[in-house]
Amino acid sequence: MAIGVISELVIYPVKSLQGISLDKSMVTEQGLKWDRHWMIVNDDGLFLTQRTWPEMATIQTSITDTHLILKHPEHEPLQILLESNSTEEKQAKVWKSECQVLDEGQAASDWLVQVLGLWREQKLHLVRMSPDFKRQVSVKHSQGNKNTTNFADGYPFLITNTNSLLELNNELQAQDIPTIPMNRFRGNIIVDNVPAFIEHQSDNLRLLGQDETQVGVIDFCNPCQRCPVPGIDQFTAQVPTPQQPLKTLFNMQHVPDKGAFFGQNAVLAPSSKSLPTFMIAIGDKVEFVNENH
């Protein structure tokens, strides 16, 4: 067991666009409120990400009391009502998940095409989950918990550790490779003051609030195997050092499986799903727990 502190909270309202740093956030079964609430799809409803379109990293996001706002330096902002009045329901796909979604309309589609262009001669569409549809998390690593998520790859929470990043950056520096910031890993809850990679040896994360009184529990599902996105600058969409940091992470081997792993995929624990909605904030204490010790 190790007690740390939440140093950052980040949401990504639109999948694969820039994130928003928060001082505090409401916790829901689907993740931090508004996280991955929207995504961009092509005419066929297939989700699009930085994996194949790095330029998505150049679009900024913000949220007001009433609107989602998308910004790009060369275009006027796009505003989308938080409370949708769309009735245009359609099918969309995130990996193997078929989802019922609502299209945010022609103005949003036109704006995305102006900023990013066409995707293989197809238009772009901004969609949100239909309110009556529930997307299940991957059952393979969720210990049977029937949790739901929005448009995250597989799980509603991604927990990362500043000391794990420090150890990775030390390895990069030893190879004369530039260090990278935490935003490359697109985590939601970033924790400090705990040993590097303790998240890969823990079963859950107890959320202790400011006064170390437990407010909720997040169950870890599996270490997050990284795709090429951590190699993409999250403001410019450039790839400064091809094959990095994946190659270095692969060689560090902090988990039994082979691969480049950083951070923990997680779900809200069953005991916390029945709780009233609760908040977490920067400065809150957290405890990494290994049930076998």
PDB file of C-alpha atoms in Angstrom:
ATOM      1  CA  MET A   1       0.000   0.000   0.000  1.00  0.00           C
ATOM      2  CA  ALA A   2       1.136   3.540  -0.733  1.00  0.00           C
ATOM      3  CA  ILE A   3      -0.573   6.876  -0.202  1.00  0.00           C
ATOM      4  CA  GLY A   4      -0.177   9.559  -2.835  1.00  0.00           C
ATOM      5  CA  VAL A   5      -1.906  12.723  -3.934  1.00  0.00           C
ATOM      6  CA  ILE A   6      -3.868  13.704  -7.039  1.00  0.00           C
ATOM      7  CA  SER A   7      -1.693  16.199  -8.915  1.00  0.00           C
ATOM      8  CA  GLU A   8      -3.769  16.579 -12.097  1.00  0.00           C
ATOM      9  CA  LEU A   9      -7.282  15.863 -13.349  1.00  0.00           C
ATOM     10  CA  VAL A  10      -7.857  15.892 -17.105  1.00  0.00           C
ATOM     11  CA  ILE A  11     -10.874  15.246 -19.302  1.00  0.00           C
ATOM     12  CA  TYR A  12     -10.968  14.835 -23.065  1.00  0.00           C
ATOM     13  CA  PRO A  13     -14.517  15.851 -24.030  1.00  0.00           C
ATOM     14  CA  VAL A  14     -13.993  14.782 -27.652  1.00  0.00           C
ATOM     15  CA  LYS A  15     -12.070  11.566 -28.217  1.00  0.00           C
ATOM     16  CA  SER A  16      -8.542  12.298 -29.541  1.00  0.00           C
ATOM     17  CA  LEU A  17      -8.820  16.097 -29.335  1.00  0.00           C
ATOM     18  CA  GLN A  18      -6.973  18.181 -26.736  1.00  0.00           C
ATOM     19  CA  GLY A  19      -7.839  17.768 -23.063  1.00  0.00           C
ATOM     20  CA  ILE A  20      -8.957  20.145 -20.318  1.00  0.00           C
ATOM     21  CA  SER A  21      -7.152  20.342 -16.967  1.00  0.00           C
ATOM     22  CA  LEU A  22      -9.529  20.664 -14.012  1.00  0.00           C
ATOM     23  CA  ASP A  23      -9.233  21.563 -10.344  1.00  0.00           C
ATOM     24  CA  LYS A  24     -12.029  19.129  -9.470  1.00  0.00           C
ATOM     25  CA  SER A  25     -14.380  16.759 -11.248  1.00  0.00           C
ATOM     26  CA  MET A  26     -17.528  14.770 -10.691  1.00  0.00           C
ATOM     27  CA  VAL A  27     -16.953  10.996 -10.806  1.00  0.00           C
ATOM     28  CA  THR A  28     -19.465   8.850 -12.694  1.00  0.00           C
ATOM     29  CA  GLU A  29     -19.560   5.207 -13.722  1.00  0.00           C
ATOM     30  CA  GLN A  30     -18.647   6.340 -17.254  1.00  0.00           C
ATOM     31  CA  GLY A  31     -15.583   8.243 -16.032  1.00  0.00           C
ATOM     32  CA  LEU A  32     -14.942  11.858 -15.075  1.00  0.00           C
ATOM     33  CA  LYS A  33     -17.902  13.981 -16.135  1.00  0.00           C
ATOM     34  CA  TRP A  34     -17.791  14.924 -19.847  1.00  0.00           C
ATOM     35  CA  ASP A  35     -14.775  12.715 -20.569  1.00  0.00           C
ATOM     36  CA  ARG A  36     -14.944  11.198 -24.078  1.00  0.00           C
ATOM     37  CA  HIS A  37     -18.581  12.332 -24.257  1.00  0.00           C
ATOM     38  CA  TRP A  38     -18.208  13.030 -27.985  1.00  0.00           C
ATOM     39  CA  MET A  39     -16.199  11.531 -30.818  1.00  0.00           C
ATOM     40  CA  ILE A  40     -15.552  12.153 -34.501  1.00  0.00           C
ATOM     41  CA  VAL A  41     -16.660   9.570 -37.066  1.00  0.00           C
ATOM     42  CA  ASN A  42     -16.667   9.248 -40.843  1.00  0.00           C
ATOM     43  CA  ASP A  43     -19.734   8.742 -43.055  1.00  0.00           C
ATOM     44  CA  ASP A  44     -19.710   5.039 -42.184  1.00  0.00           C
ATOM     45  CA  GLY A  45     -19.800   5.785 -38.445  1.00  0.00           C
ATOM     46  CA  LEU A  46     -16.238   4.552 -37.856  1.00  0.00           C
ATOM     47  CA  PHE A  47     -14.392   6.389 -35.068  1.00  0.00           C
ATOM     48  CA  LEU A  48     -11.311   8.441 -35.921  1.00  0.00           C
ATOM     49  CA  THR A  49      -8.317   9.094 -33.659  1.00  0.00           C
ATOM     50  CA  GLN A  50      -4.783  10.480 -33.627  1.00  0.00           C
ATOM     51  CA  ARG A  51      -3.484   6.996 -34.398  1.00  0.00           C
ATOM     52  CA  THR A  52      -4.264   7.595 -38.048  1.00  0.00           C
ATOM     53  CA  TRP A  53      -4.917  11.350 -38.002  1.00  0.00           C
ATOM     54  CA  PRO A  54      -2.403  13.129 -35.717  1.00  0.00           C
ATOM     55  CA  GLU A  55      -3.750  16.553 -36.731  1.00  0.00           C
ATOM     56  CA  MET A  56      -6.691  15.962 -34.403  1.00  0.00           C
ATOM     57  CA  ALA A  57      -4.291  16.995 -31.620  1.00  0.00           C
ATOM     58  CA  THR A  58      -4.383  20.608 -32.857  1.00  0.00           C
ATOM     59  CA  ILE A  59      -8.048  21.150 -31.899  1.00  0.00           C
ATOM     60  CA  GLN A  60      -8.571  22.679 -28.457  1.00  0.00           C
ATOM     61  CA  THR A  61     -11.600  21.936 -26.291  1.00  0.00           C
ATOM     62  CA  SER A  62     -13.313  23.830 -23.488  1.00  0.00           C
ATOM     63  CA  ILE A  63     -16.605  23.530 -21.640  1.00  0.00           C
ATOM     64  CA  THR A  64     -18.813  26.316 -20.289  1.00  0.00           C
ATOM     65  CA  ASP A  65     -22.002  25.951 -18.269  1.00  0.00           C
ATOM     66  CA  THR A  66     -23.940  25.521 -21.502  1.00  0.00           C
ATOM     67  CA  HIS A  67     -21.608  24.614 -24.375  1.00  0.00           C
ATOM     68  CA  LEU A  68     -18.759  22.474 -25.625  1.00  0.00           C
ATOM     69  CA  ILE A  69     -16.402  24.758 -27.556  1.00  0.00           C
ATOM     70  CA  LEU A  70     -13.898  23.559 -30.166  1.00  0.00           C
ATOM     71  CA  LYS A  71     -11.116  25.933 -31.218  1.00  0.00           C
ATOM     72  CA  HIS A  72      -8.392  25.971 -33.838  1.00  0.00           C
ATOM     73  CA  PRO A  73      -5.921  28.834 -34.413  1.00  0.00           C
ATOM     74  CA  GLU A  74      -6.982  29.281 -38.042  1.00  0.00           C
ATOM     75  CA  HIS A  75     -10.767  29.027 -37.632  1.00  0.00           C
ATOM     76  CA  GLU A  76     -13.669  30.548 -35.724  1.00  0.00           C
ATOM     77  CA  PRO A  77     -14.753  28.469 -32.695  1.00  0.00           C
ATOM     78  CA  LEU A  78     -17.514  25.880 -32.900  1.00  0.00           C
ATOM     79  CA  GLN A  79     -20.106  25.807 -30.108  1.00  0.00           C
ATOM     80  CA  ILE A  80     -22.194  22.729 -29.289  1.00  0.00           C
ATOM     81  CA  LEU A  81     -24.961  22.699 -26.672  1.00  0.00           C
ATOM     82  CA  LEU A  82     -24.171  20.423 -23.733  1.00  0.00           C
ATOM     83  CA  GLU A  83     -27.810  19.384 -23.585  1.00  0.00           C
ATOM     84  CA  SER A  84     -28.419  17.950 -27.030  1.00  0.00           C
ATOM     85  CA  ASN A  85     -31.566  18.710 -28.977  1.00  0.00           C
ATOM     86  CA  SER A  86     -30.528  16.331 -31.750  1.00  0.00           C
ATOM     87  CA  THR A  87     -32.927  13.588 -32.783  1.00  0.00           C
ATOM     88  CA  GLU A  88     -30.767  12.216 -35.615  1.00  0.00           C
ATOM     89  CA  GLU A  89     -29.849   8.805 -34.213  1.00  0.00           C
ATOM     90  CA  LYS A  90     -27.357   6.647 -36.101  1.00  0.00           C
ATOM     91  CA  GLN A  91     -24.910   3.766 -35.638  1.00  0.00           C
ATOM     92  CA  ALA A  92     -21.246   4.307 -34.835  1.00  0.00           C
ATOM     93  CA  LYS A  93     -18.401   1.969 -34.003  1.00  0.00           C
ATOM     94  CA  VAL A  94     -15.580   2.199 -31.434  1.00  0.00           C
ATOM     95  CA  TRP A  95     -13.302  -0.778 -31.929  1.00  0.00           C
ATOM     96  CA  LYS A  96     -15.696  -3.744 -31.624  1.00  0.00           C
ATOM     97  CA  SER A  97     -18.464  -1.772 -29.906  1.00  0.00           C
ATOM     98  CA  GLU A  98     -21.517  -0.878 -31.981  1.00  0.00           C
ATOM     99  CA  CYS A  99     -23.060   2.244 -30.437  1.00  0.00           C
ATOM    100  CA  GLN A 100     -26.253   4.225 -30.867  1.00  0.00           C
ATOM    101  CA  VAL A 101     -25.267   7.884 -31.197  1.00  0.00           C
ATOM    102  CA  LEU A 102     -26.743  11.310 -31.908  1.00  0.00           C
ATOM    103  CA  ASP A 103     -25.254  13.426 -34.705  1.00  0.00           C
ATOM    104  CA  GLU A 104     -24.501  17.022 -33.682  1.00  0.00           C
ATOM    105  CA  GLY A 105     -25.497  18.313 -37.105  1.00  0.00           C
ATOM    106  CA  GLN A 106     -24.296  19.855 -40.330  1.00  0.00           C
ATOM    107  CA  ALA A 107     -22.584  22.913 -38.844  1.00  0.00           C
ATOM    108  CA  ALA A 108     -20.343  20.691 -36.717  1.00  0.00           C
ATOM    109  CA  SER A 109     -19.619  18.459 -39.705  1.00  0.00           C
ATOM    110  CA  ASP A 110     -18.709  21.433 -41.905  1.00  0.00           C
ATOM    111  CA  TRP A 111     -16.420  22.906 -39.223  1.00  0.00           C
ATOM    112  CA  LEU A 112     -14.513  19.647 -38.776  1.00  0.00           C
ATOM    113  CA  VAL A 113     -14.027  19.299 -42.530  1.00  0.00           C
ATOM    114  CA  GLN A 114     -12.771  22.902 -42.748  1.00  0.00           C
ATOM    115  CA  VAL A 115     -10.218  22.230 -39.998  1.00  0.00           C
ATOM    116  CA  LEU A 116      -9.141  18.661 -40.771  1.00  0.00           C
ATOM    117  CA  GLY A 117     -10.283  18.026 -44.336  1.00  0.00           C
ATOM    118  CA  LEU A 118     -12.055  14.940 -45.641  1.00  0.00           C
ATOM    119  CA  TRP A 119     -11.222  11.465 -44.395  1.00  0.00           C
ATOM    120  CA  ARG A 120     -10.534   9.353 -47.484  1.00  0.00           C
ATOM    121  CA  GLU A 121     -13.156  11.376 -49.390  1.00  0.00           C
ATOM    122  CA  GLN A 122     -15.681  11.011 -46.569  1.00  0.00           C
ATOM    123  CA  LYS A 123     -17.147  13.792 -44.445  1.00  0.00           C
ATOM    124  CA  LEU A 124     -16.673  14.035 -40.690  1.00  0.00           C
ATOM    125  CA  HIS A 125     -19.383  14.010 -38.044  1.00  0.00           C
ATOM    126  CA  LEU A 126     -19.388  14.929 -34.360  1.00  0.00           C
ATOM    127  CA  VAL A 127     -21.504  12.479 -32.366  1.00  0.00           C
ATOM    128  CA  ARG A 128     -22.457  11.803 -28.758  1.00  0.00           C
ATOM    129  CA  MET A 129     -23.836   8.658 -27.138  1.00  0.00           C
ATOM    130  CA  SER A 130     -27.606   8.268 -27.352  1.00  0.00           C
ATOM    131  CA  PRO A 131     -28.963   8.749 -23.791  1.00  0.00           C
ATOM    132  CA  ASP A 132     -30.739   5.378 -23.861  1.00  0.00           C
ATOM    133  CA  PHE A 133     -27.649   3.433 -24.986  1.00  0.00           C
ATOM    134  CA  LYS A 134     -25.153   1.858 -22.585  1.00  0.00           C
ATOM    135  CA  ARG A 135     -21.735   0.741 -23.826  1.00  0.00           C
ATOM    136  CA  GLN A 136     -20.229  -2.064 -21.755  1.00  0.00           C
ATOM    137  CA  VAL A 137     -16.546  -2.079 -20.853  1.00  0.00           C
ATOM    138  CA  SER A 138     -14.378  -4.944 -22.046  1.00  0.00           C
ATOM    139  CA  VAL A 139     -15.326  -7.934 -19.877  1.00  0.00           C
ATOM    140  CA  LYS A 140     -11.941  -9.622 -20.334  1.00  0.00           C
ATOM    141  CA  HIS A 141     -10.194  -7.576 -17.644  1.00  0.00           C
ATOM    142  CA  SER A 142     -13.043  -6.043 -15.629  1.00  0.00           C
ATOM    143  CA  GLN A 143     -13.427  -8.876 -13.086  1.00  0.00           C
ATOM    144  CA  GLY A 144     -17.032  -9.379 -14.104  1.00  0.00           C
ATOM    145  CA  ASN A 145     -18.030  -5.799 -13.261  1.00  0.00           C
ATOM    146  CA  LYS A 146     -20.763  -4.724 -15.658  1.00  0.00           C
ATOM    147  CA  ASN A 147     -19.537  -1.161 -15.923  1.00  0.00           C
ATOM    148  CA  THR A 148     -20.262   1.171 -18.797  1.00  0.00           C
ATOM    149  CA  THR A 149     -18.114   3.748 -20.542  1.00  0.00           C
ATOM    150  CA  ASN A 150     -18.453   6.508 -23.102  1.00  0.00           C
ATOM    151  CA  PHE A 151     -16.087   6.664 -26.098  1.00  0.00           C
ATOM    152  CA  ALA A 152     -12.835   5.738 -24.325  1.00  0.00           C
ATOM    153  CA  ASP A 153     -11.005   2.866 -26.002  1.00  0.00           C
ATOM    154  CA  GLY A 154     -12.180   0.348 -23.430  1.00  0.00           C
ATOM    155  CA  TYR A 155     -12.395   1.663 -19.877  1.00  0.00           C
ATOM    156  CA  PRO A 156     -13.744   4.849 -18.259  1.00  0.00           C
ATOM    157  CA  PHE A 157     -10.647   5.793 -16.217  1.00  0.00           C
ATOM    158  CA  LEU A 158      -6.915   5.921 -16.969  1.00  0.00           C
ATOM    159  CA  ILE A 159      -4.652   6.403 -13.953  1.00  0.00           C
ATOM    160  CA  THR A 160      -1.059   7.588 -14.447  1.00  0.00           C
ATOM    161  CA  ASN A 161       1.824   8.297 -12.078  1.00  0.00           C
ATOM    162  CA  THR A 162       4.266  11.221 -12.238  1.00  0.00           C
ATOM    163  CA  ASN A 163       7.137   9.133 -10.867  1.00  0.00           C
ATOM    164  CA  SER A 164       6.561   6.509 -13.559  1.00  0.00           C
ATOM    165  CA  LEU A 165       6.958   9.307 -16.104  1.00  0.00           C
ATOM    166  CA  LEU A 166      10.116  10.483 -14.322  1.00  0.00           C
ATOM    167  CA  GLU A 167      11.621   7.001 -14.580  1.00  0.00           C
ATOM    168  CA  LEU A 168      10.690   6.793 -18.256  1.00  0.00           C
ATOM    169  CA  ASN A 169      12.204  10.218 -18.922  1.00  0.00           C
ATOM    170  CA  ASN A 170      15.406   9.195 -17.145  1.00  0.00           C
ATOM    171  CA  GLU A 171      15.635   6.229 -19.518  1.00  0.00           C
ATOM    172  CA  LEU A 172      15.018   8.501 -22.507  1.00  0.00           C
ATOM    173  CA  GLN A 173      17.674  10.984 -21.375  1.00  0.00           C
ATOM    174  CA  ALA A 174      20.187   8.161 -20.969  1.00  0.00           C
ATOM    175  CA  GLN A 175      19.727   7.532 -24.705  1.00  0.00           C
ATOM    176  CA  ASP A 176      19.951  11.256 -25.597  1.00  0.00           C
ATOM    177  CA  ILE A 177      16.257  11.205 -26.495  1.00  0.00           C
ATOM    178  CA  PRO A 178      14.124  14.246 -25.544  1.00  0.00           C
ATOM    179  CA  THR A 179      11.885  13.812 -22.509  1.00  0.00           C
ATOM    180  CA  ILE A 180       8.103  13.892 -22.895  1.00  0.00           C
ATOM    181  CA  PRO A 181       5.280  15.498 -20.877  1.00  0.00           C
ATOM    182  CA  MET A 182       2.468  13.611 -19.157  1.00  0.00           C
ATOM    183  CA  ASN A 183      -0.127  14.837 -21.661  1.00  0.00           C
ATOM    184  CA  ARG A 184       1.248  12.358 -24.224  1.00  0.00           C
ATOM    185  CA  PHE A 185      -0.426   9.554 -22.226  1.00  0.00           C
ATOM    186  CA  ARG A 186      -3.862  11.210 -22.025  1.00  0.00           C
ATOM    187  CA  GLY A 187      -4.609  10.052 -18.480  1.00  0.00           C
ATOM    188  CA  ASN A 188      -7.552  11.243 -16.380  1.00  0.00           C
ATOM    189  CA  ILE A 189      -6.258  10.979 -12.810  1.00  0.00           C
ATOM    190  CA  ILE A 190      -2.555  11.742 -12.418  1.00  0.00           C
ATOM    191  CA  VAL A 191      -1.020  10.808  -9.062  1.00  0.00           C
ATOM    192  CA  ASP A 192       2.176  11.993  -7.373  1.00  0.00           C
ATOM    193  CA  ASN A 193       4.244  11.027  -4.302  1.00  0.00           C
ATOM    194  CA  VAL A 194       4.139   7.253  -4.860  1.00  0.00           C
ATOM    195  CA  PRO A 195       6.810   4.864  -6.204  1.00  0.00           C
ATOM    196  CA  ALA A 196       7.254   4.571  -9.957  1.00  0.00           C
ATOM    197  CA  PHE A 197       4.986   1.987 -11.576  1.00  0.00           C
ATOM    198  CA  ILE A 198       3.229   1.036  -8.336  1.00  0.00           C
ATOM    199  CA  GLU A 199       0.048   1.279 -10.408  1.00  0.00           C
ATOM    200  CA  HIS A 200       1.153  -1.873 -12.236  1.00  0.00           C
ATOM    201  CA  GLN A 201       1.407  -3.819  -8.971  1.00  0.00           C
ATOM    202  CA  SER A 202      -1.873  -2.634  -7.419  1.00  0.00           C
ATOM    203  CA  ASP A 203      -5.457  -3.896  -7.532  1.00  0.00           C
ATOM    204  CA  ASN A 204      -7.366  -0.729  -6.789  1.00  0.00           C
ATOM    205  CA  LEU A 205      -7.175   2.932  -5.894  1.00  0.00           C
ATOM    206  CA  ARG A 206      -8.938   4.216  -2.789  1.00  0.00           C
ATOM    207  CA  LEU A 207     -10.053   7.834  -3.176  1.00  0.00           C
ATOM    208  CA  LEU A 208      -9.515   9.441   0.229  1.00  0.00           C
ATOM    209  CA  GLY A 209     -10.447  13.082  -0.271  1.00  0.00           C
ATOM    210  CA  GLN A 210      -8.622  15.900   1.508  1.00  0.00           C
ATOM    211  CA  ASP A 211      -9.049  14.435   4.998  1.00  0.00           C
ATOM    212  CA  GLU A 212      -8.256  10.787   4.158  1.00  0.00           C
ATOM    213  CA  THR A 213     -11.885   9.714   4.584  1.00  0.00           C
ATOM    214  CA  GLN A 214     -12.717   7.264   1.791  1.00  0.00           C
ATOM    215  CA  VAL A 215     -15.133   8.678  -0.781  1.00  0.00           C
ATOM    216  CA  GLY A 216     -14.879   5.934  -3.407  1.00  0.00           C
ATOM    217  CA  VAL A 217     -12.837   3.114  -4.924  1.00  0.00           C
ATOM    218  CA  ILE A 218     -11.575   2.562  -8.462  1.00  0.00           C
ATOM    219  CA  ASP A 219     -10.725  -1.001  -9.494  1.00  0.00           C
ATOM    220  CA  PHE A 220      -7.736  -1.522 -11.776  1.00  0.00           C
ATOM    221  CA  CYS A 221      -8.429  -3.706 -14.819  1.00  0.00           C
ATOM    222  CA  ASN A 222      -5.171  -3.980 -16.747  1.00  0.00           C
ATOM    223  CA  PRO A 223      -2.045  -1.962 -17.550  1.00  0.00           C
ATOM    224  CA  CYS A 224      -2.618   0.260 -20.573  1.00  0.00           C
ATOM    225  CA  GLN A 225      -0.749  -1.035 -23.610  1.00  0.00           C
ATOM    226  CA  ARG A 226       0.256   2.012 -25.562  1.00  0.00           C
ATOM    227  CA  CYS A 227      -0.377   2.787 -29.214  1.00  0.00           C
ATOM    228  CA  PRO A 228       1.654   5.365 -31.220  1.00  0.00           C
ATOM    229  CA  VAL A 229      -0.206   8.370 -29.709  1.00  0.00           C
ATOM    230  CA  PRO A 230       2.398   8.997 -26.932  1.00  0.00           C
ATOM    231  CA  GLY A 231       4.848   9.796 -29.722  1.00  0.00           C
ATOM    232  CA  ILE A 232       2.650  12.677 -30.961  1.00  0.00           C
ATOM    233  CA  ASP A 233       3.084  16.230 -29.656  1.00  0.00           C
ATOM    234  CA  GLN A 234      -0.336  17.019 -28.172  1.00  0.00           C
ATOM    235  CA  PHE A 235      -0.347  20.602 -29.414  1.00  0.00           C
ATOM    236  CA  THR A 236       1.428  20.557 -32.773  1.00  0.00           C
ATOM    237  CA  ALA A 237       0.625  16.989 -33.953  1.00  0.00           C
ATOM    238  CA  GLN A 238       4.298  16.517 -34.848  1.00  0.00           C
ATOM    239  CA  VAL A 239       6.201  13.285 -34.092  1.00  0.00           C
ATOM    240  CA  PRO A 240       9.557  14.514 -32.705  1.00  0.00           C
ATOM    241  CA  THR A 241      11.185  11.116 -32.157  1.00  0.00           C
ATOM    242  CA  PRO A 242       9.752   8.242 -34.232  1.00  0.00           C
ATOM    243  CA  GLN A 243       9.282   4.927 -32.368  1.00  0.00           C
ATOM    244  CA  GLN A 244       9.654   6.678 -29.005  1.00  0.00           C
ATOM    245  CA  PRO A 245       8.689   6.404 -26.219  1.00  0.00           C
ATOM    246  CA  LEU A 246       7.209   3.013 -27.172  1.00  0.00           C
ATOM    247  CA  LYS A 247      10.570   1.361 -27.810  1.00  0.00           C
ATOM    248  CA  THR A 248      11.916   2.458 -24.427  1.00  0.00           C
ATOM    249  CA  LEU A 249       8.733   1.449 -22.578  1.00  0.00           C
ATOM    250  CA  PHE A 250       8.901  -1.963 -24.228  1.00  0.00           C
ATOM    251  CA  ASN A 251      12.446  -2.458 -22.958  1.00  0.00           C
ATOM    252  CA  MET A 252      11.584  -1.334 -19.411  1.00  0.00           C
ATOM    253  CA  GLN A 253       9.210  -4.301 -18.896  1.00  0.00           C
ATOM    254  CA  HIS A 254       7.273  -3.375 -15.754  1.00  0.00           C
ATOM    255  CA  VAL A 255       4.540  -5.969 -16.345  1.00  0.00           C
ATOM    256  CA  PRO A 256       4.725  -9.721 -17.109  1.00  0.00           C
ATOM    257  CA  ASP A 257       3.299  -9.357 -20.617  1.00  0.00           C
ATOM    258  CA  LYS A 258       5.501  -8.113 -23.426  1.00  0.00           C
ATOM    259  CA  GLY A 259       4.596  -4.672 -24.684  1.00  0.00           C
ATOM    260  CA  ALA A 260       4.842  -0.935 -24.054  1.00  0.00           C
ATOM    261  CA  PHE A 261       2.690  -0.265 -20.974  1.00  0.00           C
ATOM    262  CA  PHE A 262       2.030   2.982 -19.128  1.00  0.00           C
ATOM    263  CA  GLY A 263      -0.859   3.715 -16.763  1.00  0.00           C
ATOM    264  CA  GLN A 264      -3.752   1.606 -15.531  1.00  0.00           C
ATOM    265  CA  ASN A 265      -7.156   1.146 -17.133  1.00  0.00           C
ATOM    266  CA  ALA A 266      -9.809   1.207 -14.438  1.00  0.00           C
ATOM    267  CA  VAL A 267     -13.515   1.117 -13.567  1.00  0.00           C
ATOM    268  CA  LEU A 268     -15.582   2.323 -10.646  1.00  0.00           C
ATOM    269  CA  ALA A 269     -15.723  -0.420  -8.003  1.00  0.00           C
ATOM    270  CA  PRO A 270     -19.127  -2.067  -7.346  1.00  0.00           C
ATOM    271  CA  SER A 271     -19.181  -0.567  -3.849  1.00  0.00           C
ATOM    272  CA  SER A 272     -18.825   2.930  -5.325  1.00  0.00           C
ATOM    273  CA  LYS A 273     -21.393   2.523  -8.111  1.00  0.00           C
ATOM    274  CA  SER A 274     -24.168   2.550  -5.509  1.00  0.00           C
ATOM    275  CA  LEU A 275     -22.916   5.757  -3.871  1.00  0.00           C
ATOM    276  CA  PRO A 276     -24.385   9.206  -4.536  1.00  0.00           C
ATOM    277  CA  THR A 277     -22.393  11.217  -7.075  1.00  0.00           C
ATOM    278  CA  PHE A 278     -19.103  12.371  -5.580  1.00  0.00           C
ATOM    279  CA  MET A 279     -16.297  14.766  -6.458  1.00  0.00           C
ATOM    280  CA  ILE A 280     -12.532  14.432  -6.501  1.00  0.00           C
ATOM    281  CA  ALA A 281     -10.040  17.290  -6.584  1.00  0.00           C
ATOM    282  CA  ILE A 282      -6.375  18.126  -6.980  1.00  0.00           C
ATOM    283  CA  GLY A 283      -4.741  17.629  -3.596  1.00  0.00           C
ATOM    284  CA  ASP A 284      -6.964  14.692  -2.627  1.00  0.00           C
ATOM    285  CA  LYS A 285      -5.175  11.740  -1.054  1.00  0.00           C
ATOM    286  CA  VAL A 286      -5.318   8.336  -2.755  1.00  0.00           C
ATOM    287  CA  GLU A 287      -4.145   4.899  -1.668  1.00  0.00           C
ATOM    288  CA  PHE A 288      -2.830   2.209  -3.996  1.00  0.00           C
ATOM    289  CA  VAL A 289      -3.940  -1.175  -2.637  1.00  0.00           C
ATOM    290  CA  ASN A 290      -2.645  -4.649  -3.455  1.00  0.00           C
ATOM    291  CA  GLU A 291      -5.232  -7.121  -2.156  1.00  0.00           C
ATOM    292  CA  ASN A 292      -2.633  -9.912  -1.981  1.00  0.00           C
ATOM    293  CA  HIS A 293      -0.443  -8.124   0.540  1.00  0.00           C
TER     294      HIS A 293
END
